[in-house]
């Protein structure tokens, strides 16, 4: 929701929690927020001084997958991926490739 609204992210993952650490890596690699190990005044100041991101428009992945499956598609995920992301602007490059494993797992489980 924060990305959708164009809010700045300051992320401090909980130590030894794999999911939080992997989310922090994804946020850092996609340059979607500021990731810190410790919350300190200097970290907060850097985050506050950073620029405000533009709101991000994301596709309705659930709707796209439902439509895709209802049309009898099961094996070719590339058209689904391309259609899902065709209207996404700035985040297209980062998230289109990040979603490939999600769609690949979907393909294996159908």
JSON list of N, CA and C in Angstrom, two decimals, residues 25-66:
[
{"chain": "A", "resi": 25, "resn": "UNK", "atom": "N", "xyz": [16.14, -7.06, 1.08]},
{"chain": "A", "resi": 25, "resn": "UNK", "atom": "CA", "xyz": [17.04, -7.18, -0.08]},
{"chain": "A", "resi": 25, "resn": "UNK", "atom": "C", "xyz": [16.30, -6.75, -1.34]},
{"chain": "A", "resi": 26, "resn": "UNK", "atom": "N", "xyz": [15.07, -7.21, -1.51]},
{"chain": "A", "resi": 26, "resn": "UNK", "atom": "CA", "xyz": [14.28, -6.84, -2.70]},
{"chain": "A", "resi": 26, "resn": "UNK", "atom": "C", "xyz": [14.03, -5.33, -2.74]},
{"chain": "A", "resi": 27, "resn": "UNK", "atom": "N", "xyz": [13.70, -4.74, -1.61]},
{"chain": "A", "resi": 27, "resn": "UNK", "atom": "CA", "xyz": [13.46, -3.30, -1.55]},
{"chain": "A", "resi": 27, "resn": "UNK", "atom": "C", "xyz": [14.73, -2.53, -1.90]},
{"chain": "A", "resi": 28, "resn": "UNK", "atom": "N", "xyz": [15.85, -2.98, -1.38]},
{"chain": "A", "resi": 28, "resn": "UNK", "atom": "CA", "xyz": [17.13, -2.31, -1.65]},
{"chain": "A", "resi": 28, "resn": "UNK", "atom": "C", "xyz": [17.50, -2.44, -3.13]},
{"chain": "A", "resi": 29, "resn": "UNK", "atom": "N", "xyz": [17.40, -3.66, -3.69]},
{"chain": "A", "resi": 29, "resn": "UNK", "atom": "CA", "xyz": [17.78, -3.88, -5.09]},
{"chain": "A", "resi": 29, "resn": "UNK", "atom": "C", "xyz": [16.89, -3.11, -6.05]},
{"chain": "A", "resi": 30, "resn": "UNK", "atom": "N", "xyz": [15.62, -3.02, -5.74]},
{"chain": "A", "resi": 30, "resn": "UNK", "atom": "CA", "xyz": [14.69, -2.31, -6.61]},
{"chain": "A", "resi": 30, "resn": "UNK", "atom": "C", "xyz": [14.66, -0.81, -6.33]},
{"chain": "A", "resi": 31, "resn": "UNK", "atom": "N", "xyz": [15.47, -0.36, -5.38]},
{"chain": "A", "resi": 31, "resn": "UNK", "atom": "CA", "xyz": [15.56, 1.04, -4.98]},
{"chain": "A", "resi": 31, "resn": "UNK", "atom": "C", "xyz": [14.16, 1.59, -4.66]},
{"chain": "A", "resi": 32, "resn": "UNK", "atom": "N", "xyz": [13.46, 0.87, -3.80]},
{"chain": "A", "resi": 32, "resn": "UNK", "atom": "CA", "xyz": [12.10, 1.25, -3.43]},
{"chain": "A", "resi": 32, "resn": "UNK", "atom": "C", "xyz": [12.01, 1.85, -2.04]},
{"chain": "A", "resi": 33, "resn": "UNK", "atom": "N", "xyz": [13.11, 1.82, -1.30]},
{"chain": "A", "resi": 33, "resn": "UNK", "atom": "CA", "xyz": [13.08, 2.36, 0.05]},
{"chain": "A", "resi": 33, "resn": "UNK", "atom": "C", "xyz": [14.47, 2.35, 0.66]},
{"chain": "A", "resi": 34, "resn": "UNK", "atom": "N", "xyz": [14.54, 2.80, 1.88]},
{"chain": "A", "resi": 34, "resn": "UNK", "atom": "CA", "xyz": [15.79, 2.89, 2.63]},
{"chain": "A", "resi": 34, "resn": "UNK", "atom": "C", "xyz": [15.81, 1.77, 3.67]},
{"chain": "A", "resi": 35, "resn": "UNK", "atom": "N", "xyz": [16.80, 0.90, 3.60]},
{"chain": "A", "resi": 35, "resn": "UNK", "atom": "CA", "xyz": [16.90, -0.24, 4.52]},
{"chain": "A", "resi": 35, "resn": "UNK", "atom": "C", "xyz": [18.01, 0.05, 5.54]},
{"chain": "A", "resi": 36, "resn": "UNK", "atom": "N", "xyz": [17.70, -0.14, 6.82]},
{"chain": "A", "resi": 36, "resn": "UNK", "atom": "CA", "xyz": [18.68, 0.10, 7.88]},
{"chain": "A", "resi": 36, "resn": "UNK", "atom": "C", "xyz": [18.80, -1.13, 8.78]},
{"chain": "A", "resi": 37, "resn": "UNK", "atom": "N", "xyz": [19.97, -1.29, 9.37]},
{"chain": "A", "resi": 37, "resn": "UNK", "atom": "CA", "xyz": [20.17, -2.37, 10.34]},
{"chain": "A", "resi": 37, "resn": "UNK", "atom": "C", "xyz": [19.75, -1.92, 11.74]},
{"chain": "A", "resi": 38, "resn": "UNK", "atom": "N", "xyz": [19.97, -0.64, 12.02]},
{"chain": "A", "resi": 38, "resn": "UNK", "atom": "CA", "xyz": [19.61, -0.07, 13.32]},
{"chain": "A", "resi": 38, "resn": "UNK", "atom": "C", "xyz": [18.90, 1.26, 13.09]},
{"chain": "A", "resi": 39, "resn": "UNK", "atom": "N", "xyz": [17.92, 1.54, 13.92]},
{"chain": "A", "resi": 39, "resn": "UNK", "atom": "CA", "xyz": [17.23, 2.83, 13.82]},
{"chain": "A", "resi": 39, "resn": "UNK", "atom": "C", "xyz": [18.01, 3.82, 14.67]},
{"chain": "A", "resi": 40, "resn": "UNK", "atom": "N", "xyz": [18.65, 4.74, 13.96]},
{"chain": "A", "resi": 40, "resn": "UNK", "atom": "CA", "xyz": [19.47, 5.76, 14.61]},
{"chain": "A", "resi": 40, "resn": "UNK", "atom": "C", "xyz": [19.10, 7.11, 14.02]},
{"chain": "A", "resi": 41, "resn": "UNK", "atom": "N", "xyz": [19.36, 8.19, 14.74]},
{"chain": "A", "resi": 41, "resn": "UNK", "atom": "CA", "xyz": [19.02, 9.51, 14.22]},
{"chain": "A", "resi": 41, "resn": "UNK", "atom": "C", "xyz": [19.59, 9.80, 12.83]},
{"chain": "A", "resi": 42, "resn": "UNK", "atom": "N", "xyz": [20.82, 9.39, 12.58]},
{"chain": "A", "resi": 42, "resn": "UNK", "atom": "CA", "xyz": [21.42, 9.67, 11.27]},
{"chain": "A", "resi": 42, "resn": "UNK", "atom": "C", "xyz": [20.71, 8.91, 10.15]},
{"chain": "A", "resi": 43, "resn": "UNK", "atom": "N", "xyz": [20.28, 7.67, 10.43]},
{"chain": "A", "resi": 43, "resn": "UNK", "atom": "CA", "xyz": [19.54, 6.89, 9.44]},
{"chain": "A", "resi": 43, "resn": "UNK", "atom": "C", "xyz": [18.19, 7.52, 9.14]},
{"chain": "A", "resi": 44, "resn": "UNK", "atom": "N", "xyz": [17.51, 7.95, 10.18]},
{"chain": "A", "resi": 44, "resn": "UNK", "atom": "CA", "xyz": [16.21, 8.59, 10.01]},
{"chain": "A", "resi": 44, "resn": "UNK", "atom": "C", "xyz": [16.35, 9.90, 9.24]},
{"chain": "A", "resi": 45, "resn": "UNK", "atom": "N", "xyz": [17.40, 10.66, 9.56]},
{"chain": "A", "resi": 45, "resn": "UNK", "atom": "CA", "xyz": [17.63, 11.93, 8.87]},
{"chain": "A", "resi": 45, "resn": "UNK", "atom": "C", "xyz": [17.90, 11.71, 7.38]},
{"chain": "A", "resi": 46, "resn": "UNK", "atom": "N", "xyz": [18.70, 10.70, 7.03]},
{"chain": "A", "resi": 46, "resn": "UNK", "atom": "CA", "xyz": [18.97, 10.39, 5.62]},
{"chain": "A", "resi": 46, "resn": "UNK", "atom": "C", "xyz": [17.67, 10.03, 4.90]},
{"chain": "A", "resi": 47, "resn": "UNK", "atom": "N", "xyz": [16.86, 9.24, 5.58]},
{"chain": "A", "resi": 47, "resn": "UNK", "atom": "CA", "xyz": [15.58, 8.83, 4.99]},
{"chain": "A", "resi": 47, "resn": "UNK", "atom": "C", "xyz": [14.67, 10.05, 4.79]},
{"chain": "A", "resi": 48, "resn": "UNK", "atom": "N", "xyz": [14.60, 10.92, 5.79]},
{"chain": "A", "resi": 48, "resn": "UNK", "atom": "CA", "xyz": [13.76, 12.11, 5.68]},
{"chain": "A", "resi": 48, "resn": "UNK", "atom": "C", "xyz": [14.23, 13.04, 4.57]},
{"chain": "A", "resi": 49, "resn": "UNK", "atom": "N", "xyz": [15.54, 13.12, 4.37]},
{"chain": "A", "resi": 49, "resn": "UNK", "atom": "CA", "xyz": [16.10, 14.01, 3.35]},
{"chain": "A", "resi": 49, "resn": "UNK", "atom": "C", "xyz": [15.95, 13.43, 1.94]},
{"chain": "A", "resi": 50, "resn": "UNK", "atom": "N", "xyz": [15.67, 12.15, 1.84]},
{"chain": "A", "resi": 50, "resn": "UNK", "atom": "CA", "xyz": [15.52, 11.50, 0.53]},
{"chain": "A", "resi": 50, "resn": "UNK", "atom": "C", "xyz": [14.29, 12.00, -0.21]},
{"chain": "A", "resi": 51, "resn": "UNK", "atom": "N", "xyz": [14.28, 11.72, -1.49]},
{"chain": "A", "resi": 51, "resn": "UNK", "atom": "CA", "xyz": [13.17, 12.19, -2.31]},
{"chain": "A", "resi": 51, "resn": "UNK", "atom": "C", "xyz": [11.90, 11.37, -2.08]},
{"chain": "A", "resi": 52, "resn": "UNK", "atom": "N", "xyz": [10.79, 11.99, -2.40]},
{"chain": "A", "resi": 52, "resn": "UNK", "atom": "CA", "xyz": [9.49, 11.34, -2.29]},
{"chain": "A", "resi": 52, "resn": "UNK", "atom": "C", "xyz": [9.26, 10.53, -3.56]},
{"chain": "A", "resi": 53, "resn": "UNK", "atom": "N", "xyz": [8.98, 9.24, -3.45]},
{"chain": "A", "resi": 53, "resn": "UNK", "atom": "CA", "xyz": [8.75, 8.44, -4.65]},
{"chain": "A", "resi": 53, "resn": "UNK", "atom": "C", "xyz": [7.39, 8.75, -5.29]},
{"chain": "A", "resi": 54, "resn": "UNK", "atom": "N", "xyz": [7.31, 8.49, -6.56]},
{"chain": "A", "resi": 54, "resn": "UNK", "atom": "CA", "xyz": [6.03, 8.63, -7.26]},
{"chain": "A", "resi": 54, "resn": "UNK", "atom": "C", "xyz": [5.15, 7.44, -6.89]},
{"chain": "A", "resi": 55, "resn": "UNK", "atom": "N", "xyz": [3.85, 7.63, -6.85]},
{"chain": "A", "resi": 55, "resn": "UNK", "atom": "CA", "xyz": [2.97, 6.48, -6.60]},
{"chain": "A", "resi": 55, "resn": "UNK", "atom": "C", "xyz": [3.19, 5.39, -7.65]},
{"chain": "A", "resi": 56, "resn": "UNK", "atom": "N", "xyz": [3.16, 4.15, -7.22]},
{"chain": "A", "resi": 56, "resn": "UNK", "atom": "CA", "xyz": [3.40, 3.02, -8.12]},
{"chain": "A", "resi": 56, "resn": "UNK", "atom": "C", "xyz": [2.08, 2.36, -8.49]},
{"chain": "A", "resi": 57, "resn": "UNK", "atom": "N", "xyz": [1.91, 2.12, -9.75]},
{"chain": "A", "resi": 57, "resn": "UNK", "atom": "CA", "xyz": [0.71, 1.44, -10.24]},
{"chain": "A", "resi": 57, "resn": "UNK", "atom": "C", "xyz": [1.07, -0.02, -10.46]},
{"chain": "A", "resi": 58, "resn": "UNK", "atom": "N", "xyz": [0.34, -0.91, -9.84]},
{"chain": "A", "resi": 58, "resn": "UNK", "atom": "CA", "xyz": [0.60, -2.35, -9.96]},
{"chain": "A", "resi": 58, "resn": "UNK", "atom": "C", "xyz": [-0.60, -3.04, -10.60]},
{"chain": "A", "resi": 59, "resn": "UNK", "atom": "N", "xyz": [-0.32, -4.09, -11.35]},
{"chain": "A", "resi": 59, "resn": "UNK", "atom": "CA", "xyz": [-1.43, -4.82, -11.96]},
{"chain": "A", "resi": 59, "resn": "UNK", "atom": "C", "xyz": [-2.19, -5.63, -10.91]},
{"chain": "A", "resi": 60, "resn": "UNK", "atom": "N", "xyz": [-3.43, -5.95, -11.23]},
{"chain": "A", "resi": 60, "resn": "UNK", "atom": "CA", "xyz": [-4.23, -6.82, -10.38]},
{"chain": "A", "resi": 60, "resn": "UNK", "atom": "C", "xyz": [-3.87, -8.25, -10.76]},
{"chain": "A", "resi": 61, "resn": "UNK", "atom": "N", "xyz": [-2.82, -8.78, -10.13]},
{"chain": "A", "resi": 61, "resn": "UNK", "atom": "CA", "xyz": [-2.30, -10.10, -10.49]},
{"chain": "A", "resi": 61, "resn": "UNK", "atom": "C", "xyz": [-3.34, -11.19, -10.30]},
{"chain": "A", "resi": 62, "resn": "UNK", "atom": "N", "xyz": [-4.14, -11.11, -9.25]},
{"chain": "A", "resi": 62, "resn": "UNK", "atom": "CA", "xyz": [-5.15, -12.14, -9.00]},
{"chain": "A", "resi": 62, "resn": "UNK", "atom": "C", "xyz": [-6.16, -12.18, -10.14]},
{"chain": "A", "resi": 63, "resn": "UNK", "atom": "N", "xyz": [-6.61, -11.03, -10.59]},
{"chain": "A", "resi": 63, "resn": "UNK", "atom": "CA", "xyz": [-7.56, -10.97, -11.69]},
{"chain": "A", "resi": 63, "resn": "UNK", "atom": "C", "xyz": [-6.94, -11.52, -12.97]},
{"chain": "A", "resi": 64, "resn": "UNK", "atom": "N", "xyz": [-5.72, -11.12, -13.26]},
{"chain": "A", "resi": 64, "resn": "UNK", "atom": "CA", "xyz": [-5.02, -11.60, -14.46]},
{"chain": "A", "resi": 64, "resn": "UNK", "atom": "C", "xyz": [-4.89, -13.13, -14.45]},
{"chain": "A", "resi": 65, "resn": "UNK", "atom": "N", "xyz": [-4.50, -13.69, -13.31]},
{"chain": "A", "resi": 65, "resn": "UNK", "atom": "CA", "xyz": [-4.32, -15.15, -13.21]},
{"chain": "A", "resi": 65, "resn": "UNK", "atom": "C", "xyz": [-5.67, -15.86, -13.37]},
{"chain": "A", "resi": 66, "resn": "UNK", "atom": "N", "xyz": [-6.71, -15.34, -12.74]},
{"chain": "A", "resi": 66, "resn": "UNK", "atom": "CA", "xyz": [-8.04, -15.95, -12.85]},
{"chain": "A", "resi": 66, "resn": "UNK", "atom": "C", "xyz": [-8.52, -15.95, -14.30]}
]
